[in-house]
């Protein structure tokens, strides 16, 4: 394939991102920003670029199922990427005329390949236009049917079906293909929710309060991260589900608190706000470049209570000593299967063998946290996944190994209507937010030392 890009062209830009994801295992969310810059994509076209890039990734397996009957013989992998991208627009986007999509695809094929490739692309897309796409009803296996219909690997569908049942699995997989809500958290140490809504309106952004979390706003247009309201530290970008751990921790001013896996700092800064910027809040993370992000966010929001450290949470007792903290958050590394809506590539890169390795890390972090916690202190374990092994499985295993810890009710906003006394699993379809898990524990006696 010739690497002749069409500067300023949305579809060629989308193609280059999708090809890098396919070919170099690149991350779409990181590439998107770089590509907007390198292609010089106009502000008015950035939404479309995002939509067709993520949409093609979200529906990749479905698109391949639709294309299969029309592909005769072997085609080069990059041509298949171009066909997926084009078919996504024809099938899923009503506002773009099909003939315009076909024309653009043929131009990209000519520029990056040759006349023969262009005629194949033209032939396949025109055949689909004429004859339509095939139904899922011919697929008899219920797991395979959901897998193809929602574009999730079949192992993932089977695993979820075993954990939650087939109906809930299909609901979740369909939800994962929707556009995520844009949510921001109001920095309540600087302004009220009403004041921030007015600030955003003065910058021509519409924001409505969340029904569930008082300091959460749903922004329905524009880019909140590009506003003066953001620059001046009145808001930060955060998904609604990930605002729950700061509630579950039940922090108060003047406490000593540890956020053990803190980067990029969304939860850390929320905890600082709940502490009214008073006390000591350590933010620990393994990677220096990620810790820098916490520092930058804390500075922008005006939080002086946060002390960042580069370090391994699995060795944090060495660093801090036993029984030092009133509250600890372990927002552990996980498979990320709750954030597929935001990062569709996760569906195709995760492997079933990842879970045991991740659970080992989760338990090591929790073991350290139990030792670091003062008697009477509260520990919150959270993940952005929906997997039962990493969530309930890890939490139950931790309790089994730590008789000094007991499960307590996670103190979440009443408006959420969560009645559970123990572990809380939020599914993506529950509130339209990310999939998330929270478990809260209290230390009833000192840790027995070996």
Short mmCIF file of C-alpha atoms in Angstrom, two decimals:
data_model
loop_
_atom_site.label_atom_id
_atom_site.label_comp_id
_atom_site.label_asym_id
_atom_site.label_seq_id
_atom_site.Cartn_x
_atom_site.Cartn_y
_atom_site.Cartn_z
CA UNK A 1 0.00 0.00 0.00
CA UNK A 2 1.25 3.46 -0.95
CA UNK A 3 1.19 5.87 1.95
CA UNK A 4 -0.31 8.83 0.07
CA UNK A 5 -2.57 10.61 2.48
CA UNK A 6 -5.21 13.15 1.49
CA UNK A 7 -4.57 16.16 3.73
CA UNK A 8 -7.73 17.50 5.40
CA UNK A 9 -9.79 14.49 4.23
CA UNK A 10 -11.90 12.99 7.05
CA UNK A 11 -12.29 9.52 5.55
CA UNK A 12 -8.61 9.16 4.67
CA UNK A 13 -7.75 10.28 8.21
CA UNK A 14 -10.19 7.70 9.66
CA UNK A 15 -8.65 5.04 7.40
CA UNK A 16 -5.13 5.84 8.64
CA UNK A 17 -6.24 5.49 12.31
CA UNK A 18 -8.09 2.21 11.68
CA UNK A 19 -5.16 0.77 9.73
CA UNK A 20 -2.72 1.65 12.55
CA UNK A 21 -5.07 0.04 15.12
CA UNK A 22 -5.31 -3.09 12.96
CA UNK A 23 -1.69 -3.23 11.87
CA UNK A 24 0.35 -1.80 14.74
CA UNK A 25 -1.95 -2.46 17.72
CA UNK A 26 -2.12 1.33 18.24
CA UNK A 27 -4.74 2.87 20.55
CA UNK A 28 -7.52 4.69 18.70
CA UNK A 29 -8.09 7.32 21.42
CA UNK A 30 -4.42 8.38 21.38
CA UNK A 31 -4.19 8.33 17.58
CA UNK A 32 -7.32 10.42 17.09
CA UNK A 33 -5.80 13.58 18.55
CA UNK A 34 -2.50 13.13 16.66
CA UNK A 35 -4.33 12.52 13.39
CA UNK A 36 -6.53 15.61 13.76
CA UNK A 37 -3.29 17.64 14.02
CA UNK A 38 -1.28 15.88 11.30
CA UNK A 39 -4.15 15.92 8.77
CA UNK A 40 -5.22 19.47 9.64
CA UNK A 41 -8.85 18.34 10.13
CA UNK A 42 -11.15 21.37 10.39
CA UNK A 43 -12.98 21.84 13.71
CA UNK A 44 -16.38 21.29 12.05
CA UNK A 45 -15.28 17.85 10.76
CA UNK A 46 -13.73 16.48 13.96
CA UNK A 47 -17.01 15.05 15.25
CA UNK A 48 -17.50 13.12 12.01
CA UNK A 49 -13.93 11.77 12.14
CA UNK A 50 -14.50 10.55 15.71
CA UNK A 51 -17.85 9.03 14.80
CA UNK A 52 -16.70 7.06 11.76
CA UNK A 53 -13.46 5.89 13.43
CA UNK A 54 -15.13 4.64 16.62
CA UNK A 55 -18.24 3.43 14.80
CA UNK A 56 -16.20 1.26 12.44
CA UNK A 57 -14.24 -0.19 15.37
CA UNK A 58 -17.39 -0.77 17.44
CA UNK A 59 -19.12 -2.67 14.62
CA UNK A 60 -16.05 -4.35 13.08
CA UNK A 61 -17.21 -7.99 13.36
CA UNK A 62 -20.72 -7.11 12.15
CA UNK A 63 -19.25 -5.27 9.15
CA UNK A 64 -17.08 -8.29 8.30
CA UNK A 65 -20.18 -10.50 8.46
CA UNK A 66 -21.97 -8.14 6.07
CA UNK A 67 -18.99 -7.96 3.69
CA UNK A 68 -18.20 -11.68 3.56
CA UNK A 69 -20.71 -12.72 0.83
CA UNK A 70 -19.41 -9.93 -1.45
CA UNK A 71 -15.69 -10.70 -1.20
CA UNK A 72 -14.46 -13.01 -3.95
CA UNK A 73 -10.93 -14.34 -3.58
CA UNK A 74 -8.17 -12.84 -1.43
CA UNK A 75 -8.06 -9.13 -0.77
CA UNK A 76 -5.28 -7.17 0.88
CA UNK A 77 -5.87 -6.41 4.58
CA UNK A 78 -5.78 -2.62 4.07
CA UNK A 79 -8.51 -2.89 1.41
CA UNK A 80 -10.71 -4.71 3.92
CA UNK A 81 -10.16 -1.86 6.42
CA UNK A 82 -11.24 0.64 3.74
CA UNK A 83 -14.34 -1.44 2.91
CA UNK A 84 -15.32 -1.68 6.59
CA UNK A 85 -14.98 2.08 7.01
CA UNK A 86 -17.12 2.73 3.92
CA UNK A 87 -19.75 0.12 4.74
CA UNK A 88 -20.11 1.54 8.26
CA UNK A 89 -21.14 4.89 6.78
CA UNK A 90 -23.56 3.31 4.28
CA UNK A 91 -25.27 1.09 6.90
CA UNK A 92 -25.17 3.21 10.05
CA UNK A 93 -25.05 6.88 9.01
CA UNK A 94 -28.22 8.15 7.34
CA UNK A 95 -27.01 11.69 6.70
CA UNK A 96 -24.19 10.76 4.32
CA UNK A 97 -25.32 9.87 0.76
CA UNK A 98 -24.08 6.41 -0.22
CA UNK A 99 -22.77 7.61 -3.60
CA UNK A 100 -20.50 10.13 -1.81
CA UNK A 101 -19.12 7.36 0.42
CA UNK A 102 -18.41 5.11 -2.58
CA UNK A 103 -16.74 7.97 -4.49
CA UNK A 104 -14.44 8.79 -1.53
CA UNK A 105 -13.55 5.11 -1.03
CA UNK A 106 -12.61 4.73 -4.68
CA UNK A 107 -10.41 7.87 -4.52
CA UNK A 108 -8.59 6.57 -1.41
CA UNK A 109 -8.13 3.16 -3.09
CA UNK A 110 -6.64 4.79 -6.23
CA UNK A 111 -4.32 6.97 -4.21
CA UNK A 112 -3.09 4.26 -1.84
CA UNK A 113 -3.29 1.32 -4.26
CA UNK A 114 -4.00 1.21 -8.00
CA UNK A 115 -6.86 1.10 -10.51
CA UNK A 116 -7.53 -2.63 -9.97
CA UNK A 117 -8.03 -2.13 -6.23
CA UNK A 118 -10.29 0.87 -6.87
CA UNK A 119 -12.55 -1.18 -9.14
CA UNK A 120 -12.82 -3.97 -6.53
CA UNK A 121 -13.80 -1.41 -3.86
CA UNK A 122 -16.31 0.18 -6.24
CA UNK A 123 -17.80 -3.21 -7.19
CA UNK A 124 -18.20 -4.48 -3.62
CA UNK A 125 -19.77 -1.28 -2.28
CA UNK A 126 -22.18 -0.93 -5.22
CA UNK A 127 -23.26 -4.59 -4.82
CA UNK A 128 -23.99 -3.98 -1.12
CA UNK A 129 -25.95 -0.86 -2.05
CA UNK A 130 -28.00 -2.84 -4.53
CA UNK A 131 -28.60 -6.02 -2.56
CA UNK A 132 -28.40 -4.90 1.09
CA UNK A 133 -26.85 -6.78 4.00
CA UNK A 134 -27.74 -10.22 5.32
CA UNK A 135 -29.78 -10.89 8.45
CA UNK A 136 -28.47 -12.38 11.71
CA UNK A 137 -31.39 -14.83 11.77
CA UNK A 138 -29.42 -17.43 9.81
CA UNK A 139 -27.06 -17.80 12.82
CA UNK A 140 -28.45 -20.62 15.01
CA UNK A 141 -25.95 -20.54 17.92
CA UNK A 142 -27.28 -17.93 20.42
CA UNK A 143 -23.76 -16.92 21.58
CA UNK A 144 -22.51 -16.51 18.01
CA UNK A 145 -25.60 -14.53 17.06
CA UNK A 146 -25.05 -11.96 19.85
CA UNK A 147 -21.32 -11.96 19.08
CA UNK A 148 -21.88 -11.03 15.40
CA UNK A 149 -24.85 -8.72 16.02
CA UNK A 150 -23.00 -6.66 18.65
CA UNK A 151 -19.42 -7.23 17.44
CA UNK A 152 -17.99 -8.74 20.63
CA UNK A 153 -15.68 -11.81 20.54
CA UNK A 154 -17.60 -15.00 21.21
CA UNK A 155 -15.46 -15.93 24.26
CA UNK A 156 -16.50 -12.64 25.89
CA UNK A 157 -20.21 -13.25 25.17
CA UNK A 158 -19.99 -16.81 26.56
CA UNK A 159 -18.15 -15.61 29.67
CA UNK A 160 -20.68 -12.86 30.37
CA UNK A 161 -23.60 -15.18 29.67
CA UNK A 162 -22.26 -17.62 32.27
CA UNK A 163 -21.86 -14.77 34.76
CA UNK A 164 -25.02 -12.71 34.11
CA UNK A 165 -27.30 -14.63 31.73
CA UNK A 166 -27.86 -14.20 28.00
CA UNK A 167 -30.39 -11.35 28.14
CA UNK A 168 -28.26 -9.08 30.32
CA UNK A 169 -25.23 -9.91 28.16
CA UNK A 170 -27.00 -8.84 24.96
CA UNK A 171 -28.23 -5.60 26.61
CA UNK A 172 -24.70 -4.79 27.74
CA UNK A 173 -23.11 -5.60 24.38
CA UNK A 174 -25.64 -3.39 22.54
CA UNK A 175 -25.06 -0.56 25.06
CA UNK A 176 -21.30 -0.81 24.44
CA UNK A 177 -21.89 0.29 20.83
CA UNK A 178 -23.65 3.53 21.79
CA UNK A 179 -21.96 6.93 21.91
CA UNK A 180 -20.79 7.62 25.47
CA UNK A 181 -22.20 10.61 27.34
CA UNK A 182 -19.87 13.58 27.89
CA UNK A 183 -19.77 14.11 31.64
CA UNK A 184 -17.83 16.58 33.75
CA UNK A 185 -17.37 16.96 37.50
CA UNK A 186 -17.84 20.35 39.07
CA UNK A 187 -14.98 21.43 41.33
CA UNK A 188 -17.18 22.17 44.33
CA UNK A 189 -14.32 23.85 46.22
CA UNK A 190 -14.45 26.65 43.62
CA UNK A 191 -18.04 27.02 42.43
CA UNK A 192 -21.58 25.69 42.70
CA UNK A 193 -23.15 23.44 40.07
CA UNK A 194 -25.51 26.29 39.05
CA UNK A 195 -22.60 28.71 38.58
CA UNK A 196 -20.73 26.22 36.39
CA UNK A 197 -23.83 25.57 34.22
CA UNK A 198 -24.00 29.35 33.61
CA UNK A 199 -20.26 29.53 32.84
CA UNK A 200 -20.58 26.75 30.24
CA UNK A 201 -23.70 28.37 28.75
CA UNK A 202 -21.76 31.63 28.35
CA UNK A 203 -19.31 29.57 26.25
CA UNK A 204 -22.24 28.12 24.24
CA UNK A 205 -22.16 24.65 25.80
CA UNK A 206 -25.30 23.08 27.19
CA UNK A 207 -24.97 21.21 30.47
CA UNK A 208 -27.66 19.46 32.50
CA UNK A 209 -27.27 18.07 36.03
CA UNK A 210 -27.00 14.31 36.41
CA UNK A 211 -30.00 12.64 38.04
CA UNK A 212 -27.68 10.60 40.24
CA UNK A 213 -24.54 12.46 41.31
CA UNK A 214 -24.95 16.07 42.50
CA UNK A 215 -21.59 17.39 41.18
CA UNK A 216 -21.86 15.62 37.81
CA UNK A 217 -22.99 17.48 34.67
CA UNK A 218 -23.89 15.96 31.31
CA UNK A 219 -22.62 18.18 28.48
CA UNK A 220 -24.70 17.75 25.34
CA UNK A 221 -22.64 19.75 22.82
CA UNK A 222 -19.15 21.11 22.20
CA UNK A 223 -15.87 20.09 23.82
CA UNK A 224 -15.75 20.90 27.54
CA UNK A 225 -11.96 20.34 27.70
CA UNK A 226 -11.49 23.29 25.32
CA UNK A 227 -13.39 25.80 27.48
CA UNK A 228 -12.17 28.54 29.81
CA UNK A 229 -14.36 26.89 32.48
CA UNK A 230 -12.07 23.84 32.22
CA UNK A 231 -8.82 25.84 31.91
CA UNK A 232 -9.62 27.83 35.05
CA UNK A 233 -10.26 24.67 37.06
CA UNK A 234 -14.02 24.82 37.60
CA UNK A 235 -14.58 21.40 35.98
CA UNK A 236 -12.71 18.24 35.17
CA UNK A 237 -13.61 15.51 32.65
CA UNK A 238 -14.75 12.30 34.37
CA UNK A 239 -17.25 9.53 33.75
CA UNK A 240 -20.16 9.41 36.17
CA UNK A 241 -19.42 5.86 37.40
CA UNK A 242 -15.87 6.76 38.35
CA UNK A 243 -17.22 9.48 40.68
CA UNK A 244 -18.60 6.75 42.98
CA UNK A 245 -15.38 5.68 44.79
CA UNK A 246 -14.93 9.12 46.40
CA UNK A 247 -18.43 8.69 47.93
CA UNK A 248 -17.75 5.13 49.07
CA UNK A 249 -14.56 6.24 50.87
CA UNK A 250 -16.54 8.55 53.22
CA UNK A 251 -13.57 10.90 53.63
CA UNK A 252 -13.62 13.93 55.93
CA UNK A 253 -11.36 16.98 56.17
CA UNK A 254 -8.03 16.45 57.97
CA UNK A 255 -7.87 12.72 57.33
CA UNK A 256 -4.78 10.91 55.99
CA UNK A 257 -5.79 9.21 52.74
CA UNK A 258 -4.02 7.11 50.09
CA UNK A 259 -5.05 6.68 46.45
CA UNK A 260 -2.88 3.69 45.58
CA UNK A 261 -3.27 3.53 41.76
CA UNK A 262 -4.00 7.18 41.23
CA UNK A 263 -3.21 8.23 37.65
CA UNK A 264 -4.50 10.15 35.76
CA UNK A 265 -6.00 11.73 38.90
CA UNK A 266 -9.76 12.01 38.32
CA UNK A 267 -10.61 10.13 41.51
CA UNK A 268 -7.71 11.69 43.46
CA UNK A 269 -8.91 15.22 42.80
CA UNK A 270 -12.51 14.22 43.61
CA UNK A 271 -11.32 12.86 46.97
CA UNK A 272 -9.47 16.17 47.57
CA UNK A 273 -12.75 18.02 46.97
CA UNK A 274 -14.58 15.71 49.40
CA UNK A 275 -11.82 16.47 51.97
CA UNK A 276 -12.45 20.17 51.32
CA UNK A 277 -8.75 20.40 50.39
CA UNK A 278 -7.77 19.82 54.03
CA UNK A 279 -5.63 16.95 55.38
CA UNK A 280 -3.11 14.75 53.57
CA UNK A 281 -3.85 12.84 50.38
CA UNK A 282 -1.09 10.71 48.88
CA UNK A 283 -1.46 9.85 45.19
CA UNK A 284 0.74 6.91 44.21
CA UNK A 285 1.33 5.54 40.73
CA UNK A 286 3.91 3.34 39.06
CA UNK A 287 4.72 5.62 36.11
CA UNK A 288 6.39 9.04 36.37
CA UNK A 289 4.71 10.43 33.22
CA UNK A 290 1.31 9.49 34.64
CA UNK A 291 2.08 11.03 38.04
CA UNK A 292 2.89 14.25 36.17
CA UNK A 293 -0.72 14.24 34.88
CA UNK A 294 -2.02 14.14 38.47
CA UNK A 295 0.20 17.12 39.37
CA UNK A 296 -1.06 19.09 36.35
CA UNK A 297 -4.72 18.36 37.14
CA UNK A 298 -4.31 19.18 40.85
CA UNK A 299 -2.63 22.49 39.96
CA UNK A 300 -5.37 23.42 37.48
CA UNK A 301 -8.08 22.64 40.05
CA UNK A 302 -6.22 24.44 42.85
CA UNK A 303 -5.85 21.42 45.17
CA UNK A 304 -2.91 21.73 47.57
CA UNK A 305 -3.71 18.68 49.71
CA UNK A 306 -2.36 16.15 47.15
CA UNK A 307 1.17 14.74 47.51
CA UNK A 308 2.13 12.68 44.45
CA UNK A 309 4.65 9.85 44.50
CA UNK A 310 6.06 7.53 41.86
CA UNK A 311 6.04 4.03 43.30
CA UNK A 312 4.73 0.48 43.14
CA UNK A 313 1.52 0.00 45.14
CA UNK A 314 2.60 -3.62 45.70
CA UNK A 315 5.51 -2.28 47.82
CA UNK A 316 3.67 0.56 49.54
CA UNK A 317 4.02 -0.86 53.10
CA UNK A 318 7.81 -0.50 52.63
CA UNK A 319 7.28 3.13 51.70
CA UNK A 320 4.67 4.21 54.27
CA UNK A 321 4.75 1.66 57.11
CA UNK A 322 1.82 -0.22 58.73
CA UNK A 323 -1.48 1.31 59.98
CA UNK A 324 -0.90 4.80 58.57
CA UNK A 325 -4.11 5.73 56.71
CA UNK A 326 -7.71 6.53 57.64
CA UNK A 327 -8.91 5.78 54.11
CA UNK A 328 -7.41 3.94 51.12
CA UNK A 329 -8.68 3.65 47.56
CA UNK A 330 -7.41 0.76 45.44
CA UNK A 331 -8.70 1.54 41.94
CA UNK A 332 -6.90 -1.48 40.60
CA UNK A 333 -5.51 -2.34 37.16
CA UNK A 334 -8.21 -4.41 35.42
CA UNK A 335 -9.36 -5.69 32.04
CA UNK A 336 -11.30 -2.44 31.41
CA UNK A 337 -14.34 -4.28 30.04
CA UNK A 338 -16.62 -1.60 31.51
CA UNK A 339 -15.24 1.14 29.23
CA UNK A 340 -15.69 -0.56 25.82
CA UNK A 341 -18.05 2.29 24.85
CA UNK A 342 -15.09 4.71 25.08
CA UNK A 343 -12.34 2.35 23.94
CA UNK A 344 -13.81 -0.13 21.44
CA UNK A 345 -10.36 -1.60 20.64
CA UNK A 346 -10.46 -3.33 24.07
CA UNK A 347 -12.96 -5.86 22.69
CA UNK A 348 -10.43 -7.23 20.23
CA UNK A 349 -7.20 -6.96 22.26
CA UNK A 350 -8.19 -8.55 25.58
CA UNK A 351 -7.65 -12.29 26.01
CA UNK A 352 -9.36 -14.68 28.40
CA UNK A 353 -6.01 -15.62 29.94
CA UNK A 354 -5.55 -11.97 31.13
CA UNK A 355 -7.97 -12.39 34.05
CA UNK A 356 -5.90 -14.65 36.32
CA UNK A 357 -2.82 -12.41 35.92
CA UNK A 358 -4.86 -9.29 36.73
CA UNK A 359 -6.50 -10.88 39.77
CA UNK A 360 -3.06 -11.72 41.20
CA UNK A 361 -2.07 -8.02 40.97
CA UNK A 362 -5.42 -6.90 42.45
CA UNK A 363 -5.00 -9.20 45.47
CA UNK A 364 -1.38 -8.07 46.03
CA UNK A 365 -2.49 -4.42 46.08
CA UNK A 366 -5.38 -5.13 48.46
CA UNK A 367 -3.08 -7.10 50.75
CA UNK A 368 -0.78 -4.07 51.04
CA UNK A 369 -3.75 -1.76 51.57
CA UNK A 370 -5.06 -3.89 54.48
CA UNK A 371 -1.71 -3.53 56.23
CA UNK A 372 -1.51 0.23 55.56
CA UNK A 373 -4.98 0.90 56.94
CA UNK A 374 -5.54 2.03 60.54
CA UNK A 375 -7.93 0.06 62.72
CA UNK A 376 -11.44 1.40 62.05
CA UNK A 377 -10.33 2.73 58.66
CA UNK A 378 -12.17 2.18 55.36
CA UNK A 379 -10.73 0.58 52.22
CA UNK A 380 -12.50 0.85 48.86
CA UNK A 381 -11.71 -1.50 45.97
CA UNK A 382 -12.93 -0.37 42.56
CA UNK A 383 -12.49 -1.39 38.92
CA UNK A 384 -13.79 -0.24 35.54
CA UNK A 385 -14.66 -3.77 34.47
CA UNK A 386 -17.76 -5.97 34.61
CA UNK A 387 -15.95 -9.28 34.97
CA UNK A 388 -17.13 -11.32 37.96
CA UNK A 389 -13.72 -12.90 38.57
CA UNK A 390 -11.96 -9.53 38.89
CA UNK A 391 -14.79 -7.96 40.87
CA UNK A 392 -16.75 -10.15 43.27
CA UNK A 393 -14.14 -12.92 42.87
CA UNK A 394 -11.23 -10.70 43.94
CA UNK A 395 -13.23 -9.04 46.76
CA UNK A 396 -14.36 -12.40 48.22
CA UNK A 397 -10.87 -13.87 47.99
CA UNK A 398 -9.51 -10.79 49.80
CA UNK A 399 -12.05 -11.19 52.64
CA UNK A 400 -11.17 -14.87 52.96
CA UNK A 401 -7.47 -14.00 53.37
CA UNK A 402 -8.08 -11.04 55.73
CA UNK A 403 -10.23 -11.85 58.79
CA UNK A 404 -9.48 -8.36 60.15
CA UNK A 405 -11.47 -6.80 57.28
CA UNK A 406 -15.24 -6.84 56.97
CA UNK A 407 -17.49 -5.89 54.08
CA UNK A 408 -19.54 -2.73 54.71
CA UNK A 409 -22.19 -0.90 52.72
CA UNK A 410 -20.70 1.36 50.04
CA UNK A 411 -22.03 4.86 50.83
CA UNK A 412 -23.30 5.90 47.39
CA UNK A 413 -25.64 8.77 46.40
CA UNK A 414 -29.22 7.88 47.40
CA UNK A 415 -30.58 8.95 43.97
CA UNK A 416 -28.87 5.93 42.39
CA UNK A 417 -31.36 3.68 44.17
CA UNK A 418 -28.73 1.02 44.87
CA UNK A 419 -30.07 -1.15 47.66
CA UNK A 420 -27.12 -3.57 47.90
CA UNK A 421 -25.41 -3.73 51.24
CA UNK A 422 -22.25 -5.23 49.85
CA UNK A 423 -20.57 -5.30 46.49
CA UNK A 424 -21.93 -2.92 43.85
CA UNK A 425 -21.74 -3.82 40.17
CA UNK A 426 -22.81 -1.03 37.82
CA UNK A 427 -23.46 -2.23 34.25
CA UNK A 428 -23.09 0.17 31.27
CA UNK A 429 -26.84 -0.09 30.57
CA UNK A 430 -27.83 0.82 34.18
CA UNK A 431 -27.13 4.57 34.04
CA UNK A 432 -25.66 5.05 30.57
CA UNK A 433 -22.24 5.40 32.22
CA UNK A 434 -19.20 3.09 32.24
CA UNK A 435 -19.37 -0.37 33.73
CA UNK A 436 -17.91 -0.20 37.24
CA UNK A 437 -17.48 -2.17 40.46
CA UNK A 438 -17.15 -0.99 44.07
CA UNK A 439 -16.54 -2.89 47.29
CA UNK A 440 -16.05 -1.18 50.67
CA UNK A 441 -14.33 -2.78 53.67
CA UNK A 442 -13.67 -1.68 57.23
CA UNK A 443 -10.74 -2.82 59.37
CA UNK A 444 -12.07 -4.20 62.65
CA UNK A 445 -8.74 -5.12 64.26
CA UNK A 446 -5.02 -4.76 63.66
CA UNK A 447 -3.47 -6.92 60.92
CA UNK A 448 -1.87 -10.02 62.36
CA UNK A 449 1.80 -9.94 61.40
CA UNK A 450 3.42 -13.16 60.29
#
